[in-house]
CSV table of C-alpha atoms and ligand atoms in Angstrom, one decimal:
chain,number,residue,atom,x,y,z
A,14,MET,CA,-17.9,-15.2,8.0
A,15,ASN,CA,-14.8,-16.9,9.4
A,16,THR,CA,-12.3,-14.8,7.1
A,17,TYR,CA,-9.7,-13.7,10.2
A,18,ALA,CA,-8.5,-15.5,13.4
A,19,ARG,CA,-9.1,-12.1,15.5
A,20,LEU,CA,-7.3,-11.1,18.5
A,21,PRO,CA,-9.0,-11.2,21.8
A,22,VAL,CA,-9.1,-7.2,22.3
A,23,SER,CA,-11.2,-4.9,20.8
A,24,PHE,CA,-11.1,-0.9,20.8
A,25,VAL,CA,-13.5,1.5,21.4
A,26,SER,CA,-11.7,4.8,20.6
A,27,GLY,CA,-8.5,5.9,19.9
A,28,LYS,CA,-6.5,9.7,19.5
A,29,GLY,CA,-3.3,9.9,17.6
A,30,ALA,CA,-1.0,6.8,18.1
A,31,TYR,CA,-3.1,5.7,20.8
A,32,LEU,CA,-6.1,3.3,21.1
A,33,GLU,CA,-8.2,2.3,24.3
A,34,ASP,CA,-9.7,-1.2,24.4
A,35,SER,CA,-13.1,-1.8,26.1
A,36,GLU,CA,-11.2,-2.4,29.6
A,37,GLY,CA,-9.5,1.2,29.5
A,38,LYS,CA,-6.4,-0.3,28.6
A,39,ARG,CA,-4.2,2.1,26.5
A,40,TYR,CA,-1.9,0.5,23.4
A,41,LEU,CA,0.2,2.5,21.3
A,42,ASP,CA,-0.5,1.5,17.5
A,43,GLY,CA,2.8,0.4,15.7
A,44,LEU,CA,0.3,-0.7,13.1
A,45,THR,CA,-2.6,1.9,12.2
A,46,GLY,CA,-5.4,-0.6,11.1
A,47,LEU,CA,-2.3,-1.8,8.1
A,48,ALA,CA,-1.0,1.4,7.1
A,49,VAL,CA,-4.6,3.0,6.7
A,50,VAL,CA,-5.0,5.5,9.6
A,51,GLY,CA,-1.5,7.5,8.5
A,52,ILE,CA,-2.7,10.8,10.7
A,53,GLY,CA,-3.5,9.2,13.5
A,54,HIS,CA,-6.8,7.9,15.0
A,55,ALA,CA,-9.5,10.2,15.1
A,56,ASN,CA,-7.8,12.7,13.5
A,57,GLU,CA,-10.1,16.3,13.8
A,58,ARG,CA,-9.5,17.8,10.5
A,59,VAL,CA,-10.9,14.2,8.9
A,60,ALA,CA,-13.4,14.5,11.4
A,61,ARG,CA,-14.8,17.7,10.7
A,62,ALA,CA,-14.7,17.2,7.0
A,63,LEU,CA,-16.7,13.6,7.0
A,64,ALA,CA,-19.3,15.0,9.5
A,65,ASP,CA,-20.2,18.5,7.2
A,66,GLN,CA,-19.8,16.4,4.2
A,67,ALA,CA,-22.5,13.5,5.8
A,68,GLY,CA,-24.5,16.9,6.4
A,69,THR,CA,-24.7,17.8,2.9
A,70,LEU,CA,-24.0,15.4,0.5
A,71,THR,CA,-23.0,12.1,0.4
A,72,HIS,CA,-23.4,10.4,-2.8
A,73,THR,CA,-24.8,11.3,-6.1
A,74,SER,CA,-23.0,8.5,-8.3
A,75,ASN,CA,-20.4,8.6,-11.1
A,76,LEU,CA,-23.1,9.5,-13.6
A,77,TYR,CA,-22.8,13.7,-12.6
A,78,GLU,CA,-19.9,15.6,-12.5
A,79,ILE,CA,-18.1,15.3,-8.7
A,80,PRO,CA,-16.6,18.6,-8.1
A,81,LEU,CA,-14.5,17.3,-5.0
A,82,GLN,CA,-13.4,14.1,-6.9
A,83,THR,CA,-12.3,16.2,-9.9
A,84,LYS,CA,-10.6,18.2,-7.5
A,85,LEU,CA,-8.8,15.1,-5.5
A,86,ALA,CA,-7.8,14.0,-8.7
A,87,ASP,CA,-6.3,17.0,-9.8
A,88,ARG,CA,-4.1,17.0,-6.3
A,89,LEU,CA,-3.3,13.3,-6.7
A,90,CYS,CA,-1.7,14.0,-9.9
A,91,GLU,CA,0.1,16.8,-9.0
A,92,LEU,CA,1.7,15.2,-6.2
A,93,SER,CA,2.3,12.0,-8.6
A,94,GLY,CA,3.0,13.6,-12.1
A,95,MET,CA,0.1,11.4,-13.6
A,96,GLU,CA,-2.6,12.7,-15.7
A,97,LYS,CA,-5.9,11.1,-15.0
A,98,VAL,CA,-7.4,9.4,-11.8
A,99,PHE,CA,-10.1,6.6,-11.6
A,100,PHE,CA,-11.3,6.1,-8.0
A,101,ALA,CA,-12.4,3.1,-6.2
A,102,ASN,CA,-12.9,1.8,-2.9
A,103,SER,CA,-10.4,-0.4,-1.7
A,104,GLY,CA,-7.0,-1.6,-2.9
A,105,ALA,CA,-7.8,-4.8,-4.1
A,106,GLU,CA,-10.5,-2.7,-6.7
A,107,ALA,CA,-8.1,-0.1,-7.4
A,108,ASN,CA,-5.4,-2.7,-8.8
A,109,GLU,CA,-8.5,-4.3,-10.7
A,110,ALA,CA,-8.6,-0.9,-12.9
A,111,ALA,CA,-4.8,-1.8,-13.4
A,112,ILE,CA,-5.0,-5.0,-14.8
A,113,LYS,CA,-7.8,-4.3,-16.9
A,114,LEU,CA,-6.0,-1.3,-18.2
A,115,ALA,CA,-3.1,-3.4,-19.3
A,116,ARG,CA,-5.5,-5.8,-20.9
A,117,LEU,CA,-7.3,-3.1,-23.0
A,118,LYS,CA,-3.9,-2.0,-23.9
A,119,GLY,CA,-3.1,-5.4,-25.1
A,120,ASN,CA,-6.3,-6.2,-26.6
A,121,GLN,CA,-5.8,-3.0,-28.7
A,122,LYS,CA,-3.0,-4.1,-29.7
A,123,GLY,CA,-4.6,-7.6,-31.1
A,124,ILE,CA,-2.6,-9.6,-28.6
A,125,LYS,CA,-5.7,-12.4,-27.9
A,126,LYS,CA,-4.0,-13.3,-24.3
A,127,PRO,CA,-2.4,-10.1,-23.0
A,128,ALA,CA,-0.1,-10.9,-19.8
A,129,VAL,CA,1.0,-9.1,-17.0
A,130,VAL,CA,4.1,-10.0,-15.3
A,131,VAL,CA,3.7,-9.9,-11.5
A,132,MET,CA,5.9,-10.7,-8.6
A,133,ASP,CA,6.6,-13.9,-6.2
A,134,GLY,CA,6.1,-12.7,-2.6
A,135,SER,CA,3.3,-9.9,-3.8
A,136,PHE,CA,0.5,-9.3,-2.4
A,137,HIS,CA,-2.3,-7.4,-4.6
A,138,GLY,CA,-5.9,-8.3,-3.1
A,139,ARG,CA,-8.5,-11.0,-2.6
A,140,THR,CA,-10.6,-10.5,-5.8
A,141,MET,CA,-9.9,-13.1,-8.3
A,142,ALA,CA,-7.7,-11.0,-10.5
A,143,THR,CA,-6.2,-9.7,-7.7
A,144,LEU,CA,-5.4,-13.0,-5.6
A,145,THR,CA,-4.0,-14.2,-9.0
A,146,ALA,CA,-1.8,-11.3,-9.3
A,147,THR,CA,-0.5,-12.5,-5.7
A,148,GLY,CA,2.6,-13.9,-5.3
A,149,ASN,CA,1.8,-16.5,-2.8
A,150,ARG,CA,0.2,-19.8,-2.8
A,151,LYS,CA,-1.6,-19.5,0.6
A,152,VAL,CA,-3.6,-17.0,-1.0
A,153,HIS,CA,-4.6,-18.9,-4.5
A,154,ALA,CA,-5.6,-21.8,-2.5
A,155,GLY,CA,-9.0,-23.2,-3.0
A,156,PHE,CA,-9.8,-20.7,-5.3
A,157,GLU,CA,-8.7,-22.4,-8.8
A,158,PRO,CA,-9.5,-21.8,-11.2
A,159,LEU,CA,-7.5,-18.9,-11.4
A,160,LEU,CA,-7.1,-16.3,-13.8
A,161,SER,CA,-5.1,-16.5,-17.2
A,162,GLY,CA,-2.7,-13.9,-18.3
A,163,PHE,CA,-0.1,-13.5,-15.3
A,164,VAL,CA,3.4,-14.6,-15.7
A,165,ARG,CA,5.4,-15.1,-12.7
A,166,ALA,CA,8.6,-13.7,-12.0
A,167,PRO,CA,11.0,-13.5,-8.6
A,168,TYR,CA,10.9,-9.8,-6.8
A,169,ASN,CA,14.0,-7.6,-7.6
A,170,ASP,CA,15.5,-9.6,-10.1
A,171,VAL,CA,15.8,-7.4,-13.8
A,172,GLU,CA,17.5,-10.7,-15.3
A,173,ALA,CA,14.8,-12.5,-15.0
A,174,ILE,CA,12.3,-10.1,-16.3
A,175,GLN,CA,14.5,-9.6,-19.4
A,176,GLN,CA,14.2,-13.3,-20.0
A,177,ILE,CA,10.2,-12.9,-19.7
A,178,ALA,CA,10.5,-10.2,-22.4
A,179,ASP,CA,12.7,-12.6,-24.8
A,180,ASN,CA,10.5,-15.2,-24.4
A,181,ASN,CA,6.7,-14.0,-24.4
A,182,PRO,CA,5.3,-11.9,-26.8
A,183,ASP,CA,1.9,-11.7,-25.1
A,184,VAL,CA,3.3,-9.6,-22.0
A,185,VAL,CA,1.7,-5.9,-21.9
A,186,GLY,CA,3.2,-4.8,-18.7
A,187,ILE,CA,4.5,-5.1,-15.2
A,188,PHE,CA,2.6,-4.8,-11.9
A,189,VAL,CA,4.9,-4.5,-9.0
A,190,GLU,CA,5.2,-3.0,-5.1
A,191,PRO,CA,8.2,-0.5,-4.8
A,192,VAL,CA,8.3,-2.5,-1.4
A,193,LEU,CA,7.0,-5.8,-0.7
A,194,GLY,CA,4.6,-5.0,2.3
A,195,GLU,CA,2.7,-8.1,3.0
A,196,GLY,CA,5.7,-10.0,1.7
A,197,GLY,CA,7.8,-9.0,4.8
A,198,ILE,CA,9.0,-4.9,4.0
A,199,VAL,CA,11.3,-6.3,1.1
A,200,ILE,CA,13.2,-3.3,0.1
A,201,PRO,CA,14.8,-3.7,-3.5
A,202,ASP,CA,17.8,-2.3,-5.0
A,203,PRO,CA,17.6,1.3,-5.5
A,204,GLU,CA,17.7,0.9,-9.1
A,205,TYR,CA,15.2,-1.9,-9.3
A,206,LEU,CA,11.9,0.3,-10.5
A,207,ALA,CA,13.8,2.0,-13.3
A,208,LYS,CA,15.7,-0.8,-14.4
A,209,LEU,CA,12.2,-2.0,-14.9
A,210,ARG,CA,11.1,1.0,-16.4
A,211,THR,CA,13.9,0.6,-19.1
A,212,VAL,CA,12.6,-3.2,-19.8
A,213,CYS,CA,9.3,-1.6,-20.2
A,214,ASP,CA,10.4,1.2,-22.8
A,215,ALA,CA,12.3,-1.5,-24.9
A,216,HIS,CA,8.6,-3.6,-25.2
A,217,ASP,CA,6.1,-1.1,-25.2
A,218,TRP,CA,4.9,-2.5,-22.0
A,219,LEU,CA,3.1,-0.7,-18.9
A,220,PHE,CA,4.8,-0.1,-16.0
A,221,MET,CA,2.4,-0.2,-13.3
A,222,LEU,CA,3.0,0.3,-9.5
A,223,ASP,CA,1.2,-1.0,-6.5
A,224,GLU,CA,1.4,1.5,-4.3
A,225,VAL,CA,-1.5,0.6,-2.2
A,226,GLN,CA,0.6,0.3,1.0
A,227,THR,CA,3.6,2.6,0.4
A,228,GLY,CA,1.5,5.5,-0.7
A,229,ASN,CA,0.3,8.7,1.0
A,230,GLY,CA,3.5,9.7,2.8
A,231,ARG,CA,4.6,6.0,4.3
A,232,THR,CA,7.6,5.3,3.0
A,233,GLY,CA,9.0,9.1,3.0
A,234,LYS,CA,7.7,10.3,-0.3
A,235,TYR,CA,4.4,10.6,-1.2
A,236,PHE,CA,4.8,7.9,-3.8
A,237,ALA,CA,7.6,5.2,-3.2
A,238,TYR,CA,8.6,5.1,-6.5
A,239,GLN,CA,9.5,8.6,-6.1
A,240,HIS,CA,12.9,8.0,-4.1
A,241,SER,CA,13.7,6.3,-7.6
A,242,ASP,CA,14.6,8.4,-10.9
A,243,CYS,CA,11.4,7.0,-13.3
A,244,MET,CA,7.9,7.6,-13.8
A,245,PRO,CA,5.4,4.6,-13.7
A,246,ASP,CA,2.5,4.5,-16.4
A,247,VAL,CA,-0.1,3.4,-13.7
A,248,VAL,CA,0.1,3.8,-9.9
A,249,THR,CA,-2.8,2.3,-7.4
A,250,THR,CA,-2.9,3.4,-3.9
A,251,ALA,CA,-5.5,2.8,-1.4
A,252,LYS,CA,-4.7,2.3,2.4
A,253,GLY,CA,-3.8,5.8,3.6
A,254,LEU,CA,-5.8,8.2,1.4
A,255,GLY,CA,-8.9,8.2,3.4
A,256,ASN,CA,-7.3,7.6,7.0
A,257,GLY,CA,-10.3,5.1,7.5
A,258,MET,CA,-12.7,6.0,4.7
A,259,PRO,CA,-12.8,3.3,2.3
A,260,ILE,CA,-11.2,4.8,-0.9
A,261,GLY,CA,-8.9,3.7,-3.7
A,262,ALA,CA,-7.4,5.4,-6.8
A,263,CYS,CA,-5.8,4.1,-9.7
A,264,LEU,CA,-3.7,7.0,-11.4
A,265,ALA,CA,-2.4,6.9,-15.1
A,266,ARG,CA,-0.3,8.7,-17.2
A,267,GLY,CA,0.1,9.1,-21.5
A,268,ALA,CA,-1.7,6.9,-23.7
A,269,ALA,CA,-2.4,4.8,-20.5
A,270,ALA,CA,-4.6,7.5,-19.0
A,271,GLU,CA,-7.0,7.4,-22.4
A,272,LEU,CA,-7.6,3.6,-22.5
A,273,PHE,CA,-10.8,3.9,-20.2
A,274,VAL,CA,-13.7,5.4,-22.2
A,275,PRO,CA,-17.5,5.4,-21.3
A,276,GLY,CA,-19.3,2.2,-20.5
A,277,ASN,CA,-15.9,-0.2,-20.3
A,278,HIS,CA,-15.0,0.6,-16.3
A,279,GLY,CA,-17.2,1.9,-13.4
A,280,SER,CA,-17.9,2.2,-9.8
A,281,THR,CA,-21.0,2.9,-8.0
A,282,PHE,CA,-19.6,4.3,-4.9
A,283,GLY,CA,-16.2,5.1,-6.3
A,284,GLY,CA,-14.9,8.6,-5.8
A,285,ASN,CA,-18.1,9.7,-3.9
A,286,PRO,CA,-18.1,13.2,-2.1
A,287,LEU,CA,-17.8,11.5,1.4
A,288,ALA,CA,-14.9,9.4,0.6
A,289,CYS,CA,-13.3,12.4,-1.4
A,290,ALA,CA,-13.7,14.7,1.6
A,291,ALA,CA,-11.8,12.6,3.7
A,292,GLY,CA,-9.0,12.2,0.8
A,293,HIS,CA,-8.8,16.3,0.7
A,294,ALA,CA,-8.4,16.3,4.6
A,295,VAL,CA,-5.9,14.0,4.6
A,296,LEU,CA,-3.8,15.4,1.9
A,297,ASP,CA,-4.2,18.6,3.8
A,298,GLU,CA,-2.5,17.3,7.0
A,299,ILE,CA,0.4,15.7,5.1
A,300,GLU,CA,1.0,19.2,3.5
A,301,GLU,CA,0.2,21.3,6.5
A,302,HIS,CA,2.4,19.0,8.8
A,303,GLY,CA,4.9,17.9,6.4
A,304,LEU,CA,4.2,14.2,6.9
A,305,CYS,CA,6.1,12.8,3.9
A,306,THR,CA,9.6,14.0,5.3
A,307,ARG,CA,8.6,13.8,8.9
A,308,ALA,CA,7.9,9.9,7.7
A,309,ALA,CA,11.5,9.6,6.5
A,310,GLU,CA,12.1,11.3,9.7
A,311,LEU,CA,11.1,9.1,12.2
A,312,GLY,CA,11.6,6.1,10.3
A,313,GLU,CA,15.4,7.0,10.4
A,314,ARG,CA,14.6,7.6,14.3
A,315,ILE,CA,12.9,4.0,15.1
A,316,LEU,CA,15.3,2.3,12.9
A,317,ALA,CA,18.5,3.4,14.3
A,318,GLY,CA,16.7,2.5,18.0
A,319,LEU,CA,15.7,-0.7,16.8
A,320,ARG,CA,19.2,-1.4,15.7
A,321,THR,CA,21.0,-0.1,18.7
A,322,GLY,CA,18.2,-1.4,20.5
A,323,LEU,CA,18.7,-5.2,18.9
A,324,GLU,CA,22.5,-5.2,18.6
A,325,GLY,CA,23.7,-8.5,18.9
A,326,ASN,CA,20.7,-9.9,19.9
A,327,ASN,CA,20.3,-14.0,18.4
A,328,ALA,CA,16.9,-13.9,17.3
A,329,VAL,CA,17.5,-10.9,15.4
A,330,LYS,CA,18.1,-12.1,11.3
A,331,GLU,CA,17.8,-8.4,9.9
A,332,ILE,CA,16.4,-4.8,10.8
A,333,ARG,CA,15.4,-2.7,7.8
A,334,GLY,CA,13.1,-0.3,6.7
A,335,LEU,CA,11.7,2.6,4.4
A,336,GLY,CA,10.5,5.9,6.0
A,337,LEU,CA,7.8,4.2,8.1
A,338,MET,CA,7.5,0.7,6.6
A,339,LEU,CA,10.0,-1.3,9.4
A,340,ALA,CA,10.8,-4.6,10.0
A,341,VAL,CA,12.8,-6.7,12.5
A,342,GLU,CA,13.0,-10.1,10.7
A,343,LEU,CA,13.4,-12.8,13.0
A,344,ASN,CA,15.6,-16.0,12.8
A,345,GLU,CA,12.4,-18.1,13.4
A,346,ASP,CA,8.7,-17.8,13.3
A,347,ALA,CA,7.5,-15.8,16.4
A,348,PRO,CA,3.8,-15.3,16.0
A,349,HIS,CA,2.9,-15.4,19.5
A,350,LEU,CA,4.6,-11.7,19.7
A,351,VAL,CA,1.6,-10.1,18.5
A,352,GLU,CA,-0.5,-11.3,21.9
A,353,ALA,CA,2.7,-10.8,23.6
A,354,GLY,CA,2.6,-7.1,22.5
A,355,LEU,CA,-1.0,-6.8,22.9
A,356,ALA,CA,0.1,-7.5,26.7
A,357,LYS,CA,2.3,-4.8,27.1
A,358,GLY,CA,0.1,-2.5,25.3
A,359,VAL,CA,1.7,-1.9,21.7
A,360,LEU,CA,0.3,-3.1,18.3
A,361,ILE,CA,2.4,-4.9,15.7
A,362,ASN,CA,2.0,-7.2,12.8
A,363,VAL,CA,4.1,-10.2,12.5
A,364,THR,CA,4.0,-11.3,8.5
A,365,GLN,CA,5.5,-14.2,7.0
A,366,GLY,CA,6.1,-15.7,10.1
A,367,ASN,CA,9.0,-14.3,11.4
A,368,ILE,CA,9.0,-10.7,10.2
A,369,LEU,CA,8.0,-8.1,12.9
A,370,ARG,CA,6.3,-5.4,10.9
A,371,LEU,CA,5.9,-1.5,11.8
A,372,LEU,CA,3.5,0.6,10.2
A,373,PRO,CA,3.3,3.2,12.8
A,374,PRO,CA,1.2,6.7,12.4
A,375,LEU,CA,3.3,9.5,10.3
A,376,THR,CA,2.0,12.1,12.9
A,377,LEU,CA,4.1,10.5,16.0
A,378,THR,CA,5.6,12.7,17.7
A,379,ASP,CA,9.6,11.9,18.9
A,380,ALA,CA,8.8,10.5,22.4
A,381,GLU,CA,6.3,8.5,20.8
A,382,ALA,CA,8.5,7.1,18.3
A,383,ASP,CA,11.1,6.1,21.3
A,384,GLU,CA,8.6,4.6,23.3
A,385,LEU,CA,7.5,2.5,20.2
A,386,THR,CA,11.0,1.6,19.5
A,387,ALA,CA,11.4,0.7,23.4
A,388,LYS,CA,8.3,-1.7,23.3
A,389,VAL,CA,9.5,-3.7,20.3
A,390,VAL,CA,12.9,-4.0,21.5
A,391,SER,CA,11.5,-5.3,24.8
A,392,LEU,CA,9.2,-7.4,23.3
A,393,VAL,CA,12.1,-8.9,20.7
A,394,GLN,CA,13.8,-9.5,24.1
A,395,SER,CA,11.4,-11.4,25.9
B,13,PLP,C1,-3.4,-4.1,1.3
B,13,PLP,C2,-3.1,-4.2,-0.1
B,13,PLP,C3,-3.9,-4.8,-1.1
B,13,PLP,C4,-5.4,-5.0,-0.9
B,13,PLP,O1,-6.3,-3.6,-0.7
B,13,PLP,P1,-7.4,-3.7,-0.1
B,13,PLP,O2,-8.0,-2.6,-0.1
B,13,PLP,O3,-7.2,-4.8,1.2
B,13,PLP,O4,-8.4,-4.5,-1.0
B,13,PLP,C5,-3.3,-4.8,-2.3
B,13,PLP,N1,-1.8,-4.3,-2.8
B,13,PLP,C6,-1.3,-3.6,-1.4
B,13,PLP,C7,0.1,-3.6,-1.9
B,13,PLP,C8,-1.5,-4.1,0.0
B,13,PLP,O5,-0.8,-3.8,0.5
């Protein structure tokens, strides 16, 4: 169906940070299919893991033990400090699990209409619950009635959350991105998450983070909340976890980890051996090559290069980033930069009309990072 205004290019193969189109033209990928192919295209370890697993066992269903899934859950818990994992097939589905946890908690507390605080400018997915949670009118439009049970607040505004706490006894949790992704790489104050954690503790709310985009090393830590001094109750992730294999995960800790019992949530495909094989290969690569630290280094390098290259440019309002979530905010809308990038052989994204967004692979070499920087600088200058 007509869900995407597709660009006039189709890729036939990829290797690392590069893609090749049907005409044989090469592109440096500054977007990785929206923060998905974090360890690069056609990664050999992932390819081997998928081929081996496909030839052994792809799916049995969650009616049976799935050792690869249990082991992947253990690894994610070890990396995050969380305790239990539910596996899904996408970011939206992982987020549905989080929202259901909050509702379960509320209902168990006797709250008839439990509500979750969500932020303006957020993006949580396209299912009915996650599009309702999303703080963007364009995502809602035409799909009314939206779900009840959400309260909206401005992003990066702790005062607003405190006011909600004082006035709304039905709230059972906060669901928030550590950095707004689709919302334009908006990086909150360093204390923001820790302060939200404090409000949640004071009111017995679940502190739930959407790390679908920020997770899996992208911001320079395995999860973005690890830049702050706080622990969430629930964390969701997906995009970078399978390097293109669809997989999502909802991690929880403490009482939140015990809310689901057999019968109240599930997934046919979620956490099957094939998806989990990809997840293990991704974690192996991240660990073996220190890719979280590398993402932080690369982010600094690209940010510095963009700042030097675009210094004094009147079109530029702000250059910002955390790890490999990078943005050049422009003074005016510039959606044409995406196609201009194609012509120059570089893949970038423009979100919110005026924010050039980069989500490159964590496996870039310094030379590739510099090539990306130079191409983006020349694109903005053109
Ligand atoms: C992409 C994204 C989602 C939705 O993930 P899908 O896999 O497309 O369902 C949810 N939350 C955030 C923060 C995202 O960036």
